[in-house]
PDB file of C-alpha atoms in Angstrom:
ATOM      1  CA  UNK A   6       0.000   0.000   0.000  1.00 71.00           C
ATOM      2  CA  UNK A   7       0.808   3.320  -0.353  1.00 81.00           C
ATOM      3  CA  UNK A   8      -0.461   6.773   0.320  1.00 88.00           C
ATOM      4  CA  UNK A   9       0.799  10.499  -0.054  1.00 92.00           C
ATOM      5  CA  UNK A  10       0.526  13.318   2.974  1.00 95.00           C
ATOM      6  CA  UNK A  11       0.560  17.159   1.822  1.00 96.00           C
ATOM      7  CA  UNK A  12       1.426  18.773   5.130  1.00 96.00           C
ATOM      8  CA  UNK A  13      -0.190  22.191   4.249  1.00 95.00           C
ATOM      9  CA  UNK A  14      -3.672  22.566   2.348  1.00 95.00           C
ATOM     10  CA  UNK A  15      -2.736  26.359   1.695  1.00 97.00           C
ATOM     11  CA  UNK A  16       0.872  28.120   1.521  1.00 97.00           C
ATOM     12  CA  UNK A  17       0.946  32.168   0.926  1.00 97.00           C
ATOM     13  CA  UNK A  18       3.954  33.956   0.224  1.00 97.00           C
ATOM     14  CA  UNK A  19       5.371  36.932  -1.263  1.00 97.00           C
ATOM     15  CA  UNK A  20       6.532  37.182  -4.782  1.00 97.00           C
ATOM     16  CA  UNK A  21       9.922  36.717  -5.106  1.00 97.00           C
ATOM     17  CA  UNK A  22      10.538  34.959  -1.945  1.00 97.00           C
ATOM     18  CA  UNK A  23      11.185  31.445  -1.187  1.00 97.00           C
ATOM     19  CA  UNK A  24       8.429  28.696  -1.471  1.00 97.00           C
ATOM     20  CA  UNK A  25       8.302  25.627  -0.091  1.00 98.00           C
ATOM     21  CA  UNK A  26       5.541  22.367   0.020  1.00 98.00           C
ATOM     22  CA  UNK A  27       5.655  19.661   1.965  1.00 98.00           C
ATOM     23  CA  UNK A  28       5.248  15.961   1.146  1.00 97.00           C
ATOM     24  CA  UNK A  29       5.538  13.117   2.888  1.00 96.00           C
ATOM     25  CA  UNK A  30       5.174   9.239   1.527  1.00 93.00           C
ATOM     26  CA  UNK A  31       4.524   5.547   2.353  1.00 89.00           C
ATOM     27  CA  UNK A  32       4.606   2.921  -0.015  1.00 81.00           C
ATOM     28  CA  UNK A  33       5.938  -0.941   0.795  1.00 74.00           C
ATOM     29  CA  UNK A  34       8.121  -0.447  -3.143  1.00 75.00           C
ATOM     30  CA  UNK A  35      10.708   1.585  -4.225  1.00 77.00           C
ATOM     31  CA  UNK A  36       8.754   4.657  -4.989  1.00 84.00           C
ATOM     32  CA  UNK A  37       8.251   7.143  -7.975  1.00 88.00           C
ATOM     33  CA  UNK A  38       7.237  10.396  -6.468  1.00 92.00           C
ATOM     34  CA  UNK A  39       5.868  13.424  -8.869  1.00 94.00           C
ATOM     35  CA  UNK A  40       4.671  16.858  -8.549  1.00 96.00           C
ATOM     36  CA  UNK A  41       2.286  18.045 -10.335  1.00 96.00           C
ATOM     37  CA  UNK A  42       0.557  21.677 -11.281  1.00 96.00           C
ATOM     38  CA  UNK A  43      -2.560  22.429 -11.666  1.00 93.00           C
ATOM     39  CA  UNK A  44      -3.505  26.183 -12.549  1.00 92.00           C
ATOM     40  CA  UNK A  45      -7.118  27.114 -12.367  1.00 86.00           C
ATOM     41  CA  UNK A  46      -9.543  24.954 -15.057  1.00 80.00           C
ATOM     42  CA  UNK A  47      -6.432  23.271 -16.732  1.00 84.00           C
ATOM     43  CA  UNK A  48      -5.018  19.437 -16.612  1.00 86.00           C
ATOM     44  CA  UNK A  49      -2.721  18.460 -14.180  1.00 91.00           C
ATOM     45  CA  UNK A  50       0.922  19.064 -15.215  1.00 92.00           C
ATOM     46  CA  UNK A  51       4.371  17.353 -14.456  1.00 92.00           C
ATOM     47  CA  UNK A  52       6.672  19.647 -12.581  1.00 95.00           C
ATOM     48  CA  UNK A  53       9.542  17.178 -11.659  1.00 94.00           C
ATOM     49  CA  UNK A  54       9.606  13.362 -10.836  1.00 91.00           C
ATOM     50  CA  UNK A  55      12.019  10.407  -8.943  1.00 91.00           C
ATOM     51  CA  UNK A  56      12.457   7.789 -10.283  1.00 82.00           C
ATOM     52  CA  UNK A  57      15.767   6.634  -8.171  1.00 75.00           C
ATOM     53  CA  UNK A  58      18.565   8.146  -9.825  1.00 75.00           C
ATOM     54  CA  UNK A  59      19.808  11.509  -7.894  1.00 84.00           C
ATOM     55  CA  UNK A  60      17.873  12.746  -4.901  1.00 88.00           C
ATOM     56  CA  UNK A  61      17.855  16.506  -5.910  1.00 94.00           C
ATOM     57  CA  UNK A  62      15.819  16.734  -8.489  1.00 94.00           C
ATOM     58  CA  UNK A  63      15.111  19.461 -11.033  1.00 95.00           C
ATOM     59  CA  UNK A  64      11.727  20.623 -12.644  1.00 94.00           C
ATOM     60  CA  UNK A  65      10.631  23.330 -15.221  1.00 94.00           C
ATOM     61  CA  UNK A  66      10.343  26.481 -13.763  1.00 93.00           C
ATOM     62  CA  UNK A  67      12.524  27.041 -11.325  1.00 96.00           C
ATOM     63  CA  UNK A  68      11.306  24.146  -8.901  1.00 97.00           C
ATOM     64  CA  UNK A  69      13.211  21.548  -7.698  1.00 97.00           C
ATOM     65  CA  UNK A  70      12.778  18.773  -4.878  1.00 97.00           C
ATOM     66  CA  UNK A  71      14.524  16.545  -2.777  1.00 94.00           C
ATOM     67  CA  UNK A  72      13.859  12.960  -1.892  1.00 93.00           C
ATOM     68  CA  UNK A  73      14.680  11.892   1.453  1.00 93.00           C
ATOM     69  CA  UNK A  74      14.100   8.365   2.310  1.00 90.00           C
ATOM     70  CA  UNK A  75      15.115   8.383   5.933  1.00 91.00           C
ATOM     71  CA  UNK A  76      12.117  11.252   6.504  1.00 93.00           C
ATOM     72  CA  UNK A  77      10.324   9.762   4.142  1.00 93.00           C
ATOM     73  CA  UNK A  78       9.580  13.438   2.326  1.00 95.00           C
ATOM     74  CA  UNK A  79       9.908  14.714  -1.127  1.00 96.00           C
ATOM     75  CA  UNK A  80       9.536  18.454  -0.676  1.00 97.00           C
ATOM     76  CA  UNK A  81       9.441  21.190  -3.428  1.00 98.00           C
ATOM     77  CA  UNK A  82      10.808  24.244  -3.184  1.00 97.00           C
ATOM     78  CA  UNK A  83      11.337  27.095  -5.021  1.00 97.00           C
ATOM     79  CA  UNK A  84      13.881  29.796  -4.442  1.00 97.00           C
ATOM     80  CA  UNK A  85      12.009  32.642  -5.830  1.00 97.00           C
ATOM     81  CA  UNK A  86       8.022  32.825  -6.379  1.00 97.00           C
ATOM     82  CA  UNK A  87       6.334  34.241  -9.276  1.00 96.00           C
ATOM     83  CA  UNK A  88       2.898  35.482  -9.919  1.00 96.00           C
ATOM     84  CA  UNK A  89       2.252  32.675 -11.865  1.00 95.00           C
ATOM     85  CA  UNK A  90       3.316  30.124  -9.216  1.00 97.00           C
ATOM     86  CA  UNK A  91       0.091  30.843  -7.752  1.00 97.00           C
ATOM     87  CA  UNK A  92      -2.036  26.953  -8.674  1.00 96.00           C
ATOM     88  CA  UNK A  93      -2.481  23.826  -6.897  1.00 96.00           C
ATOM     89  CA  UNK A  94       0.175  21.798  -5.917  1.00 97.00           C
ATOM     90  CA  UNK A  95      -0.170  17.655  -5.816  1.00 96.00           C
ATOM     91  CA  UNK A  96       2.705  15.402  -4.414  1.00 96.00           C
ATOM     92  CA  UNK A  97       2.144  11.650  -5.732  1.00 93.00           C
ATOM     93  CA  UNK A  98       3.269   8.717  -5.240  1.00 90.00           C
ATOM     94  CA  UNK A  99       3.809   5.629  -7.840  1.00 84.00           C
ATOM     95  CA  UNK A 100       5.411   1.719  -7.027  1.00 72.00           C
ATOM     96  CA  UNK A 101       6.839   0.646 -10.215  1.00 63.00           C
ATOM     97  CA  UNK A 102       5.181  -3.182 -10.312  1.00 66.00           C
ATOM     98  CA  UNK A 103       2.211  -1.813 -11.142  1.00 65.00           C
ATOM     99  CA  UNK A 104       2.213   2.083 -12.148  1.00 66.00           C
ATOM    100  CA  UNK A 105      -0.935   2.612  -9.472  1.00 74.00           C
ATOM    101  CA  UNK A 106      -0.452   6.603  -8.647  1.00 83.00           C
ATOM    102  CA  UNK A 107      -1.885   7.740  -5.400  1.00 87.00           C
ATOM    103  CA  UNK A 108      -2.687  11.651  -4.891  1.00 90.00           C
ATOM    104  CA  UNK A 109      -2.127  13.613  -2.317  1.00 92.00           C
ATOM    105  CA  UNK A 110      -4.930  16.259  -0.970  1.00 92.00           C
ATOM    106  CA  UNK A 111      -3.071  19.026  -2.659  1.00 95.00           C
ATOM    107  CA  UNK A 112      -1.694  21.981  -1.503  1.00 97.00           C
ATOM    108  CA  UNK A 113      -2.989  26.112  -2.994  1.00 96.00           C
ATOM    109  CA  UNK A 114      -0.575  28.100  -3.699  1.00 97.00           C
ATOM    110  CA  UNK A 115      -1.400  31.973  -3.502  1.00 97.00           C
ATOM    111  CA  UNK A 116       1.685  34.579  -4.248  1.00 97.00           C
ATOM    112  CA  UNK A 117       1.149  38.161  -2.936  1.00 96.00           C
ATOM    113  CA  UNK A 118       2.267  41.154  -4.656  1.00 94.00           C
TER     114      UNK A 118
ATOM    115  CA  UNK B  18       3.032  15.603 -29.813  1.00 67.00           C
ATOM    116  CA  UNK B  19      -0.679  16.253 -29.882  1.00 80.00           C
ATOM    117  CA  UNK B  20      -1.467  15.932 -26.066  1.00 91.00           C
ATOM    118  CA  UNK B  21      -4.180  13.971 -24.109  1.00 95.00           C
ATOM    119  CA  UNK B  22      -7.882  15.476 -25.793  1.00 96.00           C
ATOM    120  CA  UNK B  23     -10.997  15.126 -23.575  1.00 97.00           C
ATOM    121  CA  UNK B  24     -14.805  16.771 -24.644  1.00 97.00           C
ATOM    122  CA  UNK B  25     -16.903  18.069 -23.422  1.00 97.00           C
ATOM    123  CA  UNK B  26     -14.872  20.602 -21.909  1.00 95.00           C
ATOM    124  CA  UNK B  27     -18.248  21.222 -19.357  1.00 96.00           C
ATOM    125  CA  UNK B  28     -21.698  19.839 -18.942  1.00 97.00           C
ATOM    126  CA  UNK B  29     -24.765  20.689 -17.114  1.00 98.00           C
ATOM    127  CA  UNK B  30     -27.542  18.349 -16.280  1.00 97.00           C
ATOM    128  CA  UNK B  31     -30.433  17.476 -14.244  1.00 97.00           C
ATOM    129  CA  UNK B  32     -29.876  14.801 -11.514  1.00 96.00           C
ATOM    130  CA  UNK B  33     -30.612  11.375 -12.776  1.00 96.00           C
ATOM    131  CA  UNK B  34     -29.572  12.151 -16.073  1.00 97.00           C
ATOM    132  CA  UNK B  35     -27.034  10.619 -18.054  1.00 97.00           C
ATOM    133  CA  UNK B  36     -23.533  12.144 -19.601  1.00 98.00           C
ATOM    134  CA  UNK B  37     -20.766  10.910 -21.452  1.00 98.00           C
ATOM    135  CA  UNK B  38     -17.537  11.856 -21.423  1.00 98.00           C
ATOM    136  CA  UNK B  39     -14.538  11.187 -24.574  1.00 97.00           C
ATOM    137  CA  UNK B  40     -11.192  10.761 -24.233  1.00 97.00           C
ATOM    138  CA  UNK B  41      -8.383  10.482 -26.942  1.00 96.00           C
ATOM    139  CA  UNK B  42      -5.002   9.361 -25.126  1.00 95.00           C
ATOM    140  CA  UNK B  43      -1.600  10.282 -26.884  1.00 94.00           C
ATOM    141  CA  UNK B  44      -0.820   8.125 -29.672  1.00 92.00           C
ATOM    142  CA  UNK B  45       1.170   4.946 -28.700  1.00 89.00           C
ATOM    143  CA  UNK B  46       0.403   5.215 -25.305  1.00 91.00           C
ATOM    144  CA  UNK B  47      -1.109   2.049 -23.892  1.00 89.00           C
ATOM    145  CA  UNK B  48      -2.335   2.851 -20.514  1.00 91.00           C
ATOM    146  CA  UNK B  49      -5.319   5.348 -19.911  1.00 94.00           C
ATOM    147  CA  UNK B  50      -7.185   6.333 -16.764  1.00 94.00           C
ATOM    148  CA  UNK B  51     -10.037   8.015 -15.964  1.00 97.00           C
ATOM    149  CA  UNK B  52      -9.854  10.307 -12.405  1.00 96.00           C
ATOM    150  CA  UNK B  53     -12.656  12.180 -10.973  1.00 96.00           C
ATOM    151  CA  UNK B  54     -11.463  15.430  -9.056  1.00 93.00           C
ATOM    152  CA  UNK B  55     -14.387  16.916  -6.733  1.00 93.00           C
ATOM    153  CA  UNK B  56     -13.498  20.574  -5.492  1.00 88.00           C
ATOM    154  CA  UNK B  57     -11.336  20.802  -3.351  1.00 83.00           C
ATOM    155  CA  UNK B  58      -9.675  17.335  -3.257  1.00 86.00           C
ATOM    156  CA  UNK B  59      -7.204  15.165  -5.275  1.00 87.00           C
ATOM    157  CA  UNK B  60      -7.588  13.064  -7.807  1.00 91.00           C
ATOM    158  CA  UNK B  61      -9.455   9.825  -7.219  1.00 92.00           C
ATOM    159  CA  UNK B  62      -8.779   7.196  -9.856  1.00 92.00           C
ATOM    160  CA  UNK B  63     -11.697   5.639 -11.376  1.00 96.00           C
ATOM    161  CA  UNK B  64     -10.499   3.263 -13.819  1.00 95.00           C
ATOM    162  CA  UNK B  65      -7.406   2.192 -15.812  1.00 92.00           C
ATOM    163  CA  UNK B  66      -6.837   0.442 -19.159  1.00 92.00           C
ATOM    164  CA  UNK B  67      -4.073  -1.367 -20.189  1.00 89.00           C
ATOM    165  CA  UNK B  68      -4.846  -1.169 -24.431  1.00 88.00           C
ATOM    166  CA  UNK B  69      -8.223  -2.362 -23.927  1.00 85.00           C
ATOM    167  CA  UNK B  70      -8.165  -4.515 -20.972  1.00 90.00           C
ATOM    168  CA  UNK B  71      -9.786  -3.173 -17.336  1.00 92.00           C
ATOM    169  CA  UNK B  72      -6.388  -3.165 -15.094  1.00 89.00           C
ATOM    170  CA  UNK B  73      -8.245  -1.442 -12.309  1.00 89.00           C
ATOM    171  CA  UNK B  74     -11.689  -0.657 -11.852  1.00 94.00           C
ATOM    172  CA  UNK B  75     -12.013  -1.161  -7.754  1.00 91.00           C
ATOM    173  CA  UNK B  76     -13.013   2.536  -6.703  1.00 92.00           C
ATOM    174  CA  UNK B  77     -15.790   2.710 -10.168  1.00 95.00           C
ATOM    175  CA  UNK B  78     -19.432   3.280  -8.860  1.00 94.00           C
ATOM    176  CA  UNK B  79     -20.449   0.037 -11.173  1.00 94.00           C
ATOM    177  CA  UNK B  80     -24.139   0.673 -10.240  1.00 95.00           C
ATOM    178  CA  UNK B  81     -24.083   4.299 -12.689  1.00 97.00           C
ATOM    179  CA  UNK B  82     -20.929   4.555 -14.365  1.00 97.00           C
ATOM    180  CA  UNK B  83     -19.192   2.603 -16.762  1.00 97.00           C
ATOM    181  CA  UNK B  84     -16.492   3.529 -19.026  1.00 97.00           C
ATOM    182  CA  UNK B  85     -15.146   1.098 -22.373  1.00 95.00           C
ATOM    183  CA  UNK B  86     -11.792   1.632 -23.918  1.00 94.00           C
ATOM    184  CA  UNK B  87     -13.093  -0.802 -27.335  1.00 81.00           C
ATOM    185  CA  UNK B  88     -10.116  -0.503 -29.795  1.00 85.00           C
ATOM    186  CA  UNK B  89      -7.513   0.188 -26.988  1.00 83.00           C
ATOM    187  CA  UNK B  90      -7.418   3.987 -28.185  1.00 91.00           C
ATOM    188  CA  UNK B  91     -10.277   6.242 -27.443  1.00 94.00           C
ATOM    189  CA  UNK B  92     -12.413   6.026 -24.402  1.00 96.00           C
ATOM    190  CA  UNK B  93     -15.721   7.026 -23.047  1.00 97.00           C
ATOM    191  CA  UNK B  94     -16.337   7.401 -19.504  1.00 98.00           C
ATOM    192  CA  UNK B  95     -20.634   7.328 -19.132  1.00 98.00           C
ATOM    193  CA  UNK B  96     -22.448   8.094 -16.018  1.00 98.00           C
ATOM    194  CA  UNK B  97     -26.612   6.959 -15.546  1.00 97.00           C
ATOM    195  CA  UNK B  98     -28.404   8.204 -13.799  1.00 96.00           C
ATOM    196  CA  UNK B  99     -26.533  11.332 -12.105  1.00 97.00           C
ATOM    197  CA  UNK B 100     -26.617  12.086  -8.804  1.00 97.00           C
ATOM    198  CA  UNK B 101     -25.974  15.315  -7.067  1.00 97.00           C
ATOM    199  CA  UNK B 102     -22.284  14.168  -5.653  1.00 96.00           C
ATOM    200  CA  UNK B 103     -21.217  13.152  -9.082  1.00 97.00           C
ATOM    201  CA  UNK B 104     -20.627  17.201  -9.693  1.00 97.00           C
ATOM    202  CA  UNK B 105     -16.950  16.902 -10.489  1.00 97.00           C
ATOM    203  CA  UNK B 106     -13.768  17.336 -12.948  1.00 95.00           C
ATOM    204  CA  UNK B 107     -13.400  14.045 -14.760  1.00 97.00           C
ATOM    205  CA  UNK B 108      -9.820  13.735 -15.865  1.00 96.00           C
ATOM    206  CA  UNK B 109      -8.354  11.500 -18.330  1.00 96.00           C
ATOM    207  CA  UNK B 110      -4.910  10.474 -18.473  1.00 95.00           C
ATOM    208  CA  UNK B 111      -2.812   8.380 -20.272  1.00 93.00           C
ATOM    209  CA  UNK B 112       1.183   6.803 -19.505  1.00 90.00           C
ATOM    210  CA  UNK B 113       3.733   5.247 -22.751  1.00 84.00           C
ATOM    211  CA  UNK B 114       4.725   1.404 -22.196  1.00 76.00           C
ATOM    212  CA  UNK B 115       7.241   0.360 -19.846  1.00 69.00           C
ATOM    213  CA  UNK B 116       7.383   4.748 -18.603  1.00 64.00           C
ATOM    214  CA  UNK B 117       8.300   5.583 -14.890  1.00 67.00           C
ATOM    215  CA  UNK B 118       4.748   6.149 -14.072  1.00 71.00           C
ATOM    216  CA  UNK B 119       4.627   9.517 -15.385  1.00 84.00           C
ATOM    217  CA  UNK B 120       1.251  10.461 -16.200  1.00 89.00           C
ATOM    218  CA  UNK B 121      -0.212  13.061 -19.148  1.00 92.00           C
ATOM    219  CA  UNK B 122      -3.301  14.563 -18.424  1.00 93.00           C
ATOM    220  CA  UNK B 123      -6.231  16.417 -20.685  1.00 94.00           C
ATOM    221  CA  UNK B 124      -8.069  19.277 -19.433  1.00 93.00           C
ATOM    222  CA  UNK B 125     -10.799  17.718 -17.794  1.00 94.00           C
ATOM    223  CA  UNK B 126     -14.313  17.435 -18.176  1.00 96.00           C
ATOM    224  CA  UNK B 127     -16.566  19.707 -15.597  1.00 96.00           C
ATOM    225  CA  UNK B 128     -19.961  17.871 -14.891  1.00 98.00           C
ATOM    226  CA  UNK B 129     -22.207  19.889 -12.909  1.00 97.00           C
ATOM    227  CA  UNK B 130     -25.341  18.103 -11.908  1.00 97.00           C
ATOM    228  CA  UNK B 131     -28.157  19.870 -10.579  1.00 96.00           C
TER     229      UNK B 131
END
């Protein structure tokens, strides 16, 4: 089994400072974790993904996260926010026998001016 | 590459109605799923395909929805009859063979159901 933990349902910050969403993960197999984005009335889109080569991983825009298996977390941070940061944010989780994803809650984004 | 193409885009109905939903996957990909997405929450899977084969179907209401995936391409996700909590973003999704799990999603369909 296996199941995904978004430790905050709403994150506000400032643009141009740091951002940062927490994930934490179970699963019984070596895990694929994702992030995905999902601005208002679109499809979900890939941000960055593990799939067991380096632990720092790097995304498209600026986002990049770090999966650590001793905390069990795969959090995604972002140095500087932009206005158009401001979306939902899902962490997921994937064992690779069988491709089953399993969603976190999500986390909202909003960026201040 | 042309990505995942789902219509229609929204629907209205009356409870107890019925809808259907389409779904084209990327070409040469072999899995598709369908996920409904209530306000406010995740993504809940309600079916996958593997070409045209059910792979998982545990969390589908069987009682009013049904989906069928008939030439392992296109799909069609049908609900009857409605019911109030069915109000919802119906995403499909679709993975290449043998991929790391990573999933490519359409825009949804929005069914409100009044």
């Amino acid at each position: 089994a296996q199941s995904v933990t978004q430790l905050d349902s709403h994150v506000s910050v400032s643009e141009g400072t740091p951002v940062l969403l927490r994930c934490n993960y179970s699963s019984s197999y070596s895990p694929s974790l994702f992030w995905y984005v999902q601005h208002p009335n679109k499809g979900l889109q890939l941000l960055l993904k593990y799939t067991s080569a380096a632990t720092l991983v790097k995304g498209i825009n600026g986002f990049e996260a770090e999966f650590k298996k001793s905390e069990t977390s795969f959090h995604l941070t972002k140095p500087s926010a932009h206005m158009s940061d401001a979306a939902e944010y899902f962490c997921v989780v994937s064992s690779l026998n069988d491709y089953k994803l399993s969603f976190g809650a999500g986390t909202t984004v909003t960026v201040r001016a | 590459e042309a990505g995942v193409a789902q219509s229609p885009r929204y629907k209205i109905i009356e409870k107890r109605q019925s809808v259907a939903f389409w779904c084209n996957p990327i070409s040469g990909h072999a899995t598709l799923y369908w996920y409904q997405q209530i306000l406010g929450q995740g993504p809940k899977l309600l079916i996958q395909f593997q070409n045209n084969g059910v792979v998982d179907d545990s969390q589908l209401p069987k009682d009013r929805f049904s989906a069928e995936r008939l030439k392992g391409v296109d799909s069609t996700l049908k609900i009857q009859p409605a019911k109030l909590e069915d109000s919802a973003v119906y995403l499909c999704a679709s993975s290449r063979p043998g991929g790391t799990g990573e999933l490519f999603f359409g825009e949804g369909s929005r069914l409100t159901v009044l």
